[in-house]
mmCIF file of N, CA and C in Angstrom:
data_model
loop_
_atom_site.group_PDB
_atom_site.id
_atom_site.type_symbol
_atom_site.label_atom_id
_atom_site.label_comp_id
_atom_site.label_asym_id
_atom_site.label_seq_id
_atom_site.Cartn_x
_atom_site.Cartn_y
_atom_site.Cartn_z
ATOM 1 N N MET A 280 0.801 -1.173 0.000
ATOM 2 C CA MET A 280 0.000 0.000 0.000
ATOM 3 C C MET A 280 0.859 1.259 0.000
ATOM 4 N N GLU A 281 1.969 1.167 0.664
ATOM 5 C CA GLU A 281 2.890 2.306 0.674
ATOM 6 C C GLU A 281 3.373 2.612 -0.719
ATOM 7 N N ILE A 282 3.606 1.575 -1.457
ATOM 8 C CA ILE A 282 4.086 1.787 -2.814
ATOM 9 C C ILE A 282 2.999 2.470 -3.629
ATOM 10 N N ASP A 283 1.753 2.077 -3.391
ATOM 11 C CA ASP A 283 0.643 2.706 -4.107
ATOM 12 C C ASP A 283 0.551 4.194 -3.769
ATOM 13 N N LYS A 284 0.766 4.517 -2.480
ATOM 14 C CA LYS A 284 0.737 5.939 -2.079
ATOM 15 C C LYS A 284 1.857 6.702 -2.770
ATOM 16 N N LYS A 285 3.043 6.078 -2.779
ATOM 17 C CA LYS A 285 4.181 6.747 -3.415
ATOM 18 C C LYS A 285 3.924 6.897 -4.908
ATOM 19 N N ASP A 286 3.368 5.844 -5.523
ATOM 20 C CA ASP A 286 3.076 5.921 -6.954
ATOM 21 C C ASP A 286 2.035 6.998 -7.238
ATOM 22 N N SER A 287 1.048 7.069 -6.356
ATOM 23 C CA SER A 287 -0.002 8.061 -6.564
ATOM 24 C C SER A 287 0.547 9.470 -6.361
ATOM 25 N N LYS A 288 1.426 9.665 -5.366
ATOM 26 C CA LYS A 288 2.052 10.984 -5.161
ATOM 27 C C LYS A 288 2.921 11.328 -6.357
ATOM 28 N N LEU A 289 3.651 10.317 -6.827
ATOM 29 C CA LEU A 289 4.525 10.534 -7.975
ATOM 30 C C LEU A 289 3.695 10.899 -9.203
ATOM 31 N N ALA A 290 2.578 10.242 -9.361
ATOM 32 C CA ALA A 290 1.693 10.540 -10.490
ATOM 33 C C ALA A 290 1.147 11.959 -10.352
ATOM 34 N N GLY A 291 0.818 12.367 -9.135
ATOM 35 C CA GLY A 291 0.330 13.729 -8.898
ATOM 36 C C GLY A 291 1.396 14.761 -9.215
ATOM 37 N N VAL A 292 2.623 14.477 -8.777
ATOM 38 C CA VAL A 292 3.742 15.393 -9.047
ATOM 39 C C VAL A 292 3.992 15.454 -10.545
ATOM 40 N N GLN A 293 3.925 14.318 -11.213
ATOM 41 C CA GLN A 293 4.134 14.302 -12.658
ATOM 42 C C GLN A 293 3.034 15.091 -13.373
ATOM 43 N N ALA A 294 1.813 14.977 -12.885
ATOM 44 C CA ALA A 294 0.710 15.733 -13.483
ATOM 45 C C ALA A 294 0.938 17.235 -13.299
ATOM 46 N N GLN A 295 1.385 17.620 -12.100
ATOM 47 C CA GLN A 295 1.677 19.038 -11.847
ATOM 48 C C GLN A 295 2.819 19.505 -12.741
ATOM 49 N N LEU A 296 3.835 18.657 -12.883
ATOM 50 C CA LEU A 296 4.979 18.991 -13.727
ATOM 51 C C LEU A 296 4.526 19.170 -15.175
ATOM 52 N N THR A 297 3.654 18.306 -15.627
ATOM 53 C CA THR A 297 3.132 18.408 -16.990
ATOM 54 C C THR A 297 2.359 19.718 -17.162
ATOM 55 N N GLU A 298 1.546 20.066 -16.174
ATOM 56 C CA GLU A 298 0.797 21.331 -16.223
ATOM 57 C C GLU A 298 1.751 22.523 -16.234
ATOM 58 N N LEU A 299 2.764 22.462 -15.362
ATOM 59 C CA LEU A 299 3.743 23.556 -15.304
ATOM 60 C C LEU A 299 4.492 23.688 -16.624
ATOM 61 N N MET A 300 4.841 22.572 -17.220
ATOM 62 C CA MET A 300 5.557 22.619 -18.498
ATOM 63 C C MET A 300 4.664 23.244 -19.585
ATOM 64 N N ALA A 301 3.369 22.925 -19.529
ATOM 65 C CA ALA A 301 2.436 23.520 -20.492
ATOM 66 C C ALA A 301 2.362 25.034 -20.282
ATOM 67 N N VAL A 302 2.333 25.460 -19.015
ATOM 68 C CA VAL A 302 2.302 26.894 -18.704
ATOM 69 C C VAL A 302 3.584 27.560 -19.182
ATOM 70 N N VAL A 303 4.724 26.919 -18.924
ATOM 71 C CA VAL A 303 6.015 27.471 -19.357
ATOM 72 C C VAL A 303 6.035 27.593 -20.875
ATOM 73 N N LYS A 304 5.547 26.554 -21.551
ATOM 74 C CA LYS A 304 5.518 26.573 -23.014
ATOM 75 C C LYS A 304 4.647 27.733 -23.513
ATOM 76 N N GLU A 305 3.487 27.909 -22.901
ATOM 77 C CA GLU A 305 2.585 29.007 -23.279
ATOM 78 C C GLU A 305 3.240 30.363 -23.007
ATOM 79 N N GLU A 306 3.905 30.498 -21.855
ATOM 80 C CA GLU A 306 4.589 31.755 -21.512
ATOM 81 C C GLU A 306 5.696 32.057 -22.516
ATOM 82 N N ARG A 307 6.431 31.038 -22.931
ATOM 83 C CA ARG A 307 7.493 31.233 -23.926
ATOM 84 C C ARG A 307 6.895 31.716 -25.249
ATOM 85 N N LYS A 308 5.753 31.117 -25.611
ATOM 86 C CA LYS A 308 5.081 31.512 -26.848
ATOM 87 C C LYS A 308 4.647 32.980 -26.769
ATOM 88 N N VAL A 309 4.047 33.374 -25.662
ATOM 89 C CA VAL A 309 3.600 34.759 -25.473
ATOM 90 C C VAL A 309 4.791 35.711 -25.492
ATOM 91 N N ARG A 310 5.875 35.309 -24.838
ATOM 92 C CA ARG A 310 7.078 36.150 -24.800
ATOM 93 C C ARG A 310 7.653 36.317 -26.200
ATOM 94 N N LYS A 311 7.705 35.226 -26.960
ATOM 95 C CA LYS A 311 8.241 35.293 -28.317
ATOM 96 C C LYS A 311 7.396 36.239 -29.173
ATOM 97 N N GLU A 312 6.067 36.146 -29.055
ATOM 98 C CA GLU A 312 5.183 37.041 -29.809
ATOM 99 C C GLU A 312 5.406 38.502 -29.410
ATOM 100 N N ALA A 313 5.575 38.748 -28.121
ATOM 101 C CA ALA A 313 5.815 40.116 -27.642
ATOM 102 C C ALA A 313 7.142 40.650 -28.175
ATOM 103 N N GLU A 314 8.169 39.797 -28.184
ATOM 104 C CA GLU A 314 9.469 40.228 -28.704
ATOM 105 C C GLU A 314 9.385 40.523 -30.197
ATOM 106 N N GLU A 315 8.611 39.714 -30.927
ATOM 107 C CA GLU A 315 8.443 39.962 -32.359
ATOM 108 C C GLU A 315 7.714 41.284 -32.604
ATOM 109 N N ARG A 316 6.677 41.554 -31.807
ATOM 110 C CA ARG A 316 5.969 42.842 -31.929
ATOM 111 C C ARG A 316 6.913 44.002 -31.623
ATOM 112 N N LEU A 317 7.723 43.826 -30.583
ATOM 113 C CA LEU A 317 8.683 44.867 -30.211
ATOM 114 C C LEU A 317 9.679 45.103 -31.341
ATOM 115 N N ASP A 318 10.173 44.027 -31.939
ATOM 116 C CA ASP A 318 11.117 44.168 -33.052
ATOM 117 C C ASP A 318 10.476 44.912 -34.225
ATOM 118 N N ARG A 319 9.209 44.580 -34.530
ATOM 119 C CA ARG A 319 8.516 45.268 -35.625
ATOM 120 C C ARG A 319 8.344 46.754 -35.316
ATOM 121 N N ARG A 320 7.981 47.073 -34.089
ATOM 122 C CA ARG A 320 7.794 48.487 -33.705
ATOM 123 C C ARG A 320 9.122 49.246 -33.750
ATOM 124 N N GLU A 321 10.195 48.586 -33.308
ATOM 125 C CA GLU A 321 11.510 49.243 -33.370
ATOM 126 C C GLU A 321 11.895 49.520 -34.816
ATOM 127 N N ALA A 322 11.607 48.569 -35.709
ATOM 128 C CA ALA A 322 11.909 48.766 -37.127
ATOM 129 C C ALA A 322 11.083 49.924 -37.690
ATOM 130 N N GLN A 323 9.809 49.996 -37.308
ATOM 131 C CA GLN A 323 8.959 51.104 -37.763
ATOM 132 C C GLN A 323 9.493 52.439 -37.255
ATOM 133 N N LEU A 324 9.923 52.456 -36.004
ATOM 134 C CA LEU A 324 10.455 53.683 -35.419
ATOM 135 C C LEU A 324 11.732 54.115 -36.132
ATOM 136 N N GLU A 325 12.627 53.163 -36.391
ATOM 137 C CA GLU A 325 13.864 53.497 -37.106
ATOM 138 C C GLU A 325 13.550 54.051 -38.490
ATOM 139 N N LYS A 326 12.587 53.435 -39.174
ATOM 140 C CA LYS A 326 12.199 53.904 -40.502
ATOM 141 C C LYS A 326 11.632 55.322 -40.421
ATOM 142 N N ALA A 327 10.794 55.569 -39.423
ATOM 143 C CA ALA A 327 10.205 56.901 -39.254
ATOM 144 C C ALA A 327 11.284 57.937 -38.948
ATOM 145 N N LEU A 328 12.260 57.561 -38.129
ATOM 146 C CA LEU A 328 13.343 58.495 -37.801
ATOM 147 C C LEU A 328 14.183 58.806 -39.032
ATOM 148 N N LYS A 329 14.461 57.806 -39.848
ATOM 149 C CA LYS A 329 15.232 58.043 -41.074
ATOM 150 C C LYS A 329 14.460 58.953 -42.013
ATOM 151 N N THR A 330 13.153 58.741 -42.117
ATOM 152 C CA THR A 330 12.317 59.585 -42.967
ATOM 153 C C THR A 330 12.308 61.017 -42.442
ATOM 154 N N ALA A 331 12.210 61.162 -41.123
ATOM 155 C CA ALA A 331 12.191 62.500 -40.521
ATOM 156 C C ALA A 331 13.513 63.215 -40.746
ATOM 157 N N ASP A 332 14.630 62.471 -40.721
ATOM 158 C CA ASP A 332 15.936 63.083 -40.938
ATOM 159 C C ASP A 332 16.076 63.596 -42.365
ATOM 160 N N ASN A 333 15.389 62.961 -43.307
ATOM 161 C CA ASN A 333 15.502 63.358 -44.707
ATOM 162 C C ASN A 333 14.605 64.532 -45.066
ATOM 163 N N GLN A 334 13.662 64.869 -44.204
ATOM 164 C CA GLN A 334 12.758 65.978 -44.494
ATOM 165 C C GLN A 334 13.428 67.298 -44.138
ATOM 166 N N PRO A 335 13.154 68.336 -44.929
ATOM 167 C CA PRO A 335 13.742 69.641 -44.594
ATOM 168 C C PRO A 335 13.143 70.164 -43.294
ATOM 169 N N PRO A 336 13.938 70.894 -42.525
ATOM 170 C CA PRO A 336 13.419 71.424 -41.255
ATOM 171 C C PRO A 336 12.323 72.458 -41.500
ATOM 172 N N ALA A 337 11.424 72.544 -40.550
ATOM 173 C CA ALA A 337 10.350 73.531 -40.635
ATOM 174 C C ALA A 337 10.951 74.923 -40.500
ATOM 175 N N PRO A 338 10.336 75.910 -41.132
ATOM 176 C CA PRO A 338 10.875 77.269 -41.001
ATOM 177 C C PRO A 338 10.893 77.711 -39.543
ATOM 178 N N ALA A 339 11.980 78.380 -39.167
ATOM 179 C CA ALA A 339 12.172 78.793 -37.773
ATOM 180 C C ALA A 339 11.182 79.878 -37.358
ATOM 181 N N SER A 340 10.841 80.743 -38.272
ATOM 182 C CA SER A 340 9.920 81.819 -37.926
ATOM 183 C C SER A 340 8.913 81.992 -39.057
ATOM 184 N N PRO A 341 7.764 82.544 -38.737
ATOM 185 C CA PRO A 341 6.757 82.737 -39.780
ATOM 186 C C PRO A 341 7.253 83.711 -40.842
ATOM 187 N N ALA A 342 6.690 83.592 -42.012
ATOM 188 C CA ALA A 342 7.079 84.479 -43.106
ATOM 189 C C ALA A 342 6.814 85.929 -42.708
ATOM 190 N N LYS A 343 7.727 86.785 -43.121
ATOM 191 C CA LYS A 343 7.577 88.197 -42.789
ATOM 192 C C LYS A 343 6.588 88.845 -43.742
ATOM 193 N N GLY A 344 5.831 89.763 -43.213
ATOM 194 C CA GLY A 344 4.889 90.519 -44.029
ATOM 195 C C GLY A 344 5.618 91.641 -44.745
ATOM 196 N N PRO A 345 4.873 92.533 -45.347
ATOM 197 C CA PRO A 345 5.509 93.643 -46.053
ATOM 198 C C PRO A 345 6.253 94.557 -45.079
ATOM 199 N N LYS A 346 7.371 95.076 -45.553
ATOM 200 C CA LYS A 346 8.143 95.992 -44.711
ATOM 201 C C LYS A 346 7.486 97.374 -44.774
ATOM 202 N N ILE A 347 7.143 97.879 -43.618
ATOM 203 C CA ILE A 347 6.501 99.192 -43.514
ATOM 204 C C ILE A 347 7.533 100.174 -42.976
ATOM 205 N N GLY A 348 7.654 101.301 -43.663
ATOM 206 C CA GLY A 348 8.606 102.314 -43.229
ATOM 207 C C GLY A 348 8.183 102.957 -41.912
ATOM 208 N N ILE A 349 9.184 103.488 -41.215
ATOM 209 C CA ILE A 349 8.888 104.180 -39.955
ATOM 210 C C ILE A 349 8.219 105.515 -40.274
ATOM 211 N N PRO A 350 7.446 106.039 -39.340
ATOM 212 C CA PRO A 350 6.777 107.321 -39.612
ATOM 213 C C PRO A 350 7.780 108.473 -39.707
ATOM 214 N N ASP A 351 7.369 109.508 -40.443
ATOM 215 C CA ASP A 351 8.174 110.733 -40.490
ATOM 216 C C ASP A 351 8.073 111.410 -39.133
ATOM 217 N N LYS A 352 9.076 112.202 -38.808
ATOM 218 C CA LYS A 352 9.007 112.998 -37.575
ATOM 219 C C LYS A 352 7.833 113.966 -37.697
ATOM 220 N N PHE A 353 7.191 114.237 -36.567
ATOM 221 C CA PHE A 353 6.021 115.124 -36.579
ATOM 222 C C PHE A 353 6.273 116.303 -35.654
ATOM 223 N N ASP A 354 6.062 117.518 -36.211
ATOM 224 C CA ASP A 354 6.348 118.732 -35.439
ATOM 225 C C ASP A 354 5.107 119.393 -34.855
ATOM 226 N N GLY A 355 3.959 118.796 -35.049
ATOM 227 C CA GLY A 355 2.743 119.354 -34.470
ATOM 228 C C GLY A 355 1.892 120.126 -35.451
ATOM 229 N N THR A 356 2.304 120.208 -36.723
ATOM 230 C CA THR A 356 1.521 120.919 -37.725
ATOM 231 C C THR A 356 0.166 120.235 -37.888
ATOM 232 N N ARG A 357 -0.886 121.052 -37.824
ATOM 233 C CA ARG A 357 -2.244 120.493 -37.927
ATOM 234 C C ARG A 357 -2.614 120.242 -39.383
ATOM 235 N N GLY A 358 -3.703 119.520 -39.563
ATOM 236 C CA GLY A 358 -4.225 119.294 -40.910
ATOM 237 C C GLY A 358 -3.673 118.024 -41.540
ATOM 238 N N ALA A 359 -3.329 118.157 -42.829
ATOM 239 C CA ALA A 359 -2.909 116.989 -43.610
ATOM 240 C C ALA A 359 -1.658 116.328 -43.032
ATOM 241 N N LYS A 360 -0.705 117.147 -42.554
ATOM 242 C CA LYS A 360 0.527 116.580 -41.987
ATOM 243 C C LYS A 360 0.223 115.709 -40.769
ATOM 244 N N ALA A 361 -0.703 116.149 -39.953
ATOM 245 C CA ALA A 361 -1.087 115.382 -38.762
ATOM 246 C C ALA A 361 -1.766 114.076 -39.172
ATOM 247 N N GLU A 362 -2.637 114.158 -40.184
ATOM 248 C CA GLU A 362 -3.327 112.951 -40.662
ATOM 249 C C GLU A 362 -2.320 111.938 -41.212
ATOM 250 N N VAL A 363 -1.357 112.426 -41.992
ATOM 251 C CA VAL A 363 -0.333 111.538 -42.560
ATOM 252 C C VAL A 363 0.451 110.862 -41.437
ATOM 253 N N PHE A 364 0.844 111.643 -40.423
ATOM 254 C CA PHE A 364 1.600 111.073 -39.301
ATOM 255 C C PHE A 364 0.790 109.983 -38.600
ATOM 256 N N ILE A 365 -0.471 110.266 -38.328
ATOM 257 C CA ILE A 365 -1.326 109.280 -37.644
ATOM 258 C C ILE A 365 -1.449 108.011 -38.485
ATOM 259 N N ASN A 366 -1.643 108.169 -39.799
ATOM 260 C CA ASN A 366 -1.756 106.995 -40.674
ATOM 261 C C ASN A 366 -0.452 106.199 -40.712
ATOM 262 N N GLN A 367 0.682 106.902 -40.765
ATOM 263 C CA GLN A 367 1.970 106.213 -40.774
ATOM 264 C C GLN A 367 2.182 105.419 -39.479
ATOM 265 N N VAL A 368 1.848 106.032 -38.355
ATOM 266 C CA VAL A 368 1.989 105.342 -37.064
ATOM 267 C C VAL A 368 1.078 104.122 -37.021
ATOM 268 N N ASN A 369 -0.182 104.301 -37.435
ATOM 269 C CA ASN A 369 -1.129 103.183 -37.414
ATOM 270 C C ASN A 369 -0.659 102.026 -38.292
ATOM 271 N N LEU A 370 -0.177 102.336 -39.492
ATOM 272 C CA LEU A 370 0.325 101.284 -40.382
ATOM 273 C C LEU A 370 1.508 100.549 -39.758
ATOM 274 N N TYR A 371 2.435 101.316 -39.192
ATOM 275 C CA TYR A 371 3.622 100.694 -38.605
ATOM 276 C C TYR A 371 3.245 99.794 -37.429
ATOM 277 N N VAL A 372 2.384 100.280 -36.563
ATOM 278 C CA VAL A 372 1.965 99.495 -35.395
ATOM 279 C C VAL A 372 1.197 98.254 -35.838
ATOM 280 N N LEU A 373 0.341 98.403 -36.836
ATOM 281 C CA LEU A 373 -0.435 97.273 -37.343
ATOM 282 C C LEU A 373 0.483 96.202 -37.945
ATOM 283 N N ALA A 374 1.468 96.629 -38.719
ATOM 284 C CA ALA A 374 2.376 95.681 -39.371
ATOM 285 C C ALA A 374 3.364 95.049 -38.396
ATOM 286 N N ASN A 375 3.625 95.708 -37.283
ATOM 287 C CA ASN A 375 4.615 95.215 -36.318
ATOM 288 C C ASN A 375 3.992 95.017 -34.942
ATOM 289 N N GLY A 376 2.808 94.457 -34.921
ATOM 290 C CA GLY A 376 2.067 94.274 -33.668
ATOM 291 C C GLY A 376 2.843 93.539 -32.594
ATOM 292 N N HIS A 377 3.734 92.626 -33.007
ATOM 293 C CA HIS A 377 4.524 91.874 -32.021
ATOM 294 C C HIS A 377 5.457 92.781 -31.219
ATOM 295 N N LEU A 378 5.749 93.961 -31.737
ATOM 296 C CA LEU A 378 6.609 94.906 -31.014
ATOM 297 C C LEU A 378 5.826 95.781 -30.041
ATOM 298 N N PHE A 379 4.511 95.799 -30.203
ATOM 299 C CA PHE A 379 3.672 96.714 -29.426
ATOM 300 C C PHE A 379 2.597 95.936 -28.675
ATOM 301 N N GLU A 380 3.004 95.239 -27.657
ATOM 302 C CA GLU A 380 2.067 94.398 -26.908
ATOM 303 C C GLU A 380 1.246 95.194 -25.894
ATOM 304 N N THR A 381 1.655 96.430 -25.611
ATOM 305 C CA THR A 381 0.910 97.258 -24.655
ATOM 306 C C THR A 381 0.686 98.646 -25.248
ATOM 307 N N ASP A 382 -0.306 99.340 -24.720
ATOM 308 C CA ASP A 382 -0.550 100.727 -25.138
ATOM 309 C C ASP A 382 0.648 101.598 -24.793
ATOM 310 N N ARG A 383 1.292 101.281 -23.704
ATOM 311 C CA ARG A 383 2.466 102.049 -23.269
ATOM 312 C C ARG A 383 3.570 101.980 -24.325
ATOM 313 N N ALA A 384 3.761 100.801 -24.918
ATOM 314 C CA ALA A 384 4.786 100.645 -25.952
ATOM 315 C C ALA A 384 4.457 101.518 -27.164
ATOM 316 N N ILE A 385 3.192 101.581 -27.523
ATOM 317 C CA ILE A 385 2.776 102.435 -28.644
ATOM 318 C C ILE A 385 3.018 103.898 -28.294
ATOM 319 N N MET A 386 2.686 104.267 -27.077
ATOM 320 C CA MET A 386 2.861 105.651 -26.635
ATOM 321 C C MET A 386 4.341 106.055 -26.674
ATOM 322 N N VAL A 387 5.203 105.212 -26.192
ATOM 323 C CA VAL A 387 6.647 105.502 -26.218
ATOM 324 C C VAL A 387 7.114 105.648 -27.663
ATOM 325 N N PHE A 388 6.631 104.776 -28.543
ATOM 326 C CA PHE A 388 6.997 104.837 -29.958
ATOM 327 C C PHE A 388 6.572 106.173 -30.567
ATOM 328 N N VAL A 389 5.324 106.559 -30.360
ATOM 329 C CA VAL A 389 4.819 107.816 -30.922
ATOM 330 C C VAL A 389 5.594 109.001 -30.353
ATOM 331 N N LEU A 390 5.797 109.022 -29.042
ATOM 332 C CA LEU A 390 6.530 110.138 -28.416
ATOM 333 C C LEU A 390 7.932 110.283 -28.996
ATOM 334 N N SER A 391 8.538 109.187 -29.406
ATOM 335 C CA SER A 391 9.904 109.259 -29.936
ATOM 336 C C SER A 391 9.957 109.907 -31.319
ATOM 337 N N TYR A 392 8.818 110.063 -32.003
ATOM 338 C CA TYR A 392 8.788 110.676 -33.330
ATOM 339 C C TYR A 392 8.256 112.112 -33.316
ATOM 340 N N LEU A 393 8.075 112.672 -32.139
ATOM 341 C CA LEU A 393 7.613 114.058 -32.039
ATOM 342 C C LEU A 393 8.809 114.997 -31.960
ATOM 343 N N THR A 394 8.703 116.133 -32.663
ATOM 344 C CA THR A 394 9.758 117.157 -32.632
ATOM 345 C C THR A 394 9.106 118.524 -32.430
ATOM 346 N N GLY A 395 9.928 119.518 -32.209
ATOM 347 C CA GLY A 395 9.462 120.904 -32.114
ATOM 348 C C GLY A 395 8.335 121.084 -31.118
ATOM 349 N N PRO A 396 7.292 121.859 -31.520
ATOM 350 C CA PRO A 396 6.183 122.149 -30.605
ATOM 351 C C PRO A 396 5.468 120.878 -30.118
ATOM 352 N N ALA A 397 5.372 119.871 -30.980
ATOM 353 C CA ALA A 397 4.701 118.623 -30.572
ATOM 354 C C ALA A 397 5.489 117.946 -29.454
ATOM 355 N N SER A 398 6.800 117.988 -29.554
ATOM 356 C CA SER A 398 7.645 117.397 -28.512
ATOM 357 C C SER A 398 7.506 118.177 -27.209
ATOM 358 N N SER A 399 7.468 119.509 -27.315
ATOM 359 C CA SER A 399 7.295 120.337 -26.113
ATOM 360 C C SER A 399 5.956 120.044 -25.458
ATOM 361 N N TRP A 400 4.914 119.934 -26.287
ATOM 362 C CA TRP A 400 3.583 119.627 -25.773
ATOM 363 C C TRP A 400 3.578 118.264 -25.071
ATOM 364 N N ALA A 401 4.374 117.308 -25.564
ATOM 365 C CA ALA A 401 4.358 115.933 -25.048
ATOM 366 C C ALA A 401 5.273 115.730 -23.844
ATOM 367 N N GLN A 402 6.036 116.746 -23.459
ATOM 368 C CA GLN A 402 6.979 116.582 -22.341
ATOM 369 C C GLN A 402 6.317 116.039 -21.072
ATOM 370 N N PRO A 403 5.153 116.550 -20.652
ATOM 371 C CA PRO A 403 4.531 115.986 -19.448
ATOM 372 C C PRO A 403 4.228 114.485 -19.602
ATOM 373 N N TRP A 404 3.811 114.087 -20.799
ATOM 374 C CA TRP A 404 3.541 112.658 -21.039
ATOM 375 C C TRP A 404 4.833 111.851 -20.949
ATOM 376 N N MET A 405 5.902 112.399 -21.538
ATOM 377 C CA MET A 405 7.187 111.692 -21.495
ATOM 378 C C MET A 405 7.666 111.524 -20.058
ATOM 379 N N LYS A 406 7.518 112.583 -19.266
ATOM 380 C CA LYS A 406 7.940 112.494 -17.861
ATOM 381 C C LYS A 406 7.125 111.438 -17.125
ATOM 382 N N LYS A 407 5.825 111.404 -17.419
ATOM 383 C CA LYS A 407 4.963 110.419 -16.769
ATOM 384 C C LYS A 407 5.382 108.997 -17.170
ATOM 385 N N VAL A 408 5.619 108.791 -18.447
ATOM 386 C CA VAL A 408 6.038 107.468 -18.927
ATOM 387 C C VAL A 408 7.374 107.090 -18.305
ATOM 388 N N MET A 409 8.299 108.034 -18.269
ATOM 389 C CA MET A 409 9.626 107.751 -17.712
ATOM 390 C C MET A 409 9.548 107.476 -16.211
ATOM 391 N N SER A 410 8.718 108.208 -15.492
ATOM 392 C CA SER A 410 8.632 107.983 -14.043
ATOM 393 C C SER A 410 8.035 106.612 -13.754
ATOM 394 N N VAL A 411 7.061 106.191 -14.528
ATOM 395 C CA VAL A 411 6.498 104.842 -14.357
ATOM 396 C C VAL A 411 7.564 103.810 -14.682
ATOM 397 N N SER A 412 8.325 104.052 -15.744
ATOM 398 C CA SER A 412 9.375 103.121 -16.144
ATOM 399 C C SER A 412 10.436 103.002 -15.059
ATOM 400 N N LEU A 413 10.860 104.134 -14.493
ATOM 401 C CA LEU A 413 11.870 104.103 -13.438
ATOM 402 C C LEU A 413 11.329 103.423 -12.190
ATOM 403 N N TRP A 414 10.075 103.679 -11.869
ATOM 404 C CA TRP A 414 9.467 103.059 -10.690
ATOM 405 C C TRP A 414 9.431 101.546 -10.854
ATOM 406 N N VAL A 415 9.026 101.071 -12.034
ATOM 407 C CA VAL A 415 8.974 99.626 -12.293
ATOM 408 C C VAL A 415 10.378 99.040 -12.258
ATOM 409 N N THR A 416 11.355 99.761 -12.819
ATOM 410 C CA THR A 416 12.733 99.271 -12.810
ATOM 411 C C THR A 416 13.245 99.155 -11.383
ATOM 412 N N ASN A 417 13.009 100.173 -10.550
ATOM 413 C CA ASN A 417 13.452 100.125 -9.154
ATOM 414 C C ASN A 417 12.735 99.029 -8.383
ATOM 415 N N LEU A 418 11.485 98.791 -8.729
ATOM 416 C CA LEU A 418 10.714 97.745 -8.065
ATOM 417 C C LEU A 418 11.316 96.374 -8.343
ATOM 418 N N SER A 419 11.799 96.154 -9.563
ATOM 419 C CA SER A 419 12.340 94.839 -9.909
ATOM 420 C C SER A 419 13.751 94.631 -9.379
ATOM 421 N N ILE A 420 14.425 95.693 -8.951
ATOM 422 C CA ILE A 420 15.780 95.553 -8.390
ATOM 423 C C ILE A 420 15.638 95.057 -7.005
#
């Protein structure tokens, strides 16, 4: 009877071993399939990288629009001269909007093109702009 018990235990162990071997075989199959998928994806990636290397680089900056001349200096003369100055400033600011992100930037730009009586008239504005600028500069120090 002891031999029968040993034989039965041995048969049980052999059955477990057979099951384990089947599991190992299945795991190897799954692993092989995963490695093959990985190899295919790596090949696709290498191909995509080679294709990307052969393409010309994208432009670094957007195409520039038409070049707009800077406004003429303005001395405060009323009438047509004033209208021309305003139109020149508007065109320049419109064409170069990236340079004028704030109203203050536009104001500084316009003030820099005033001469004679117009410049004298604008002195209080210039002082105000400069005092704000100095205050902000001192604040950041």
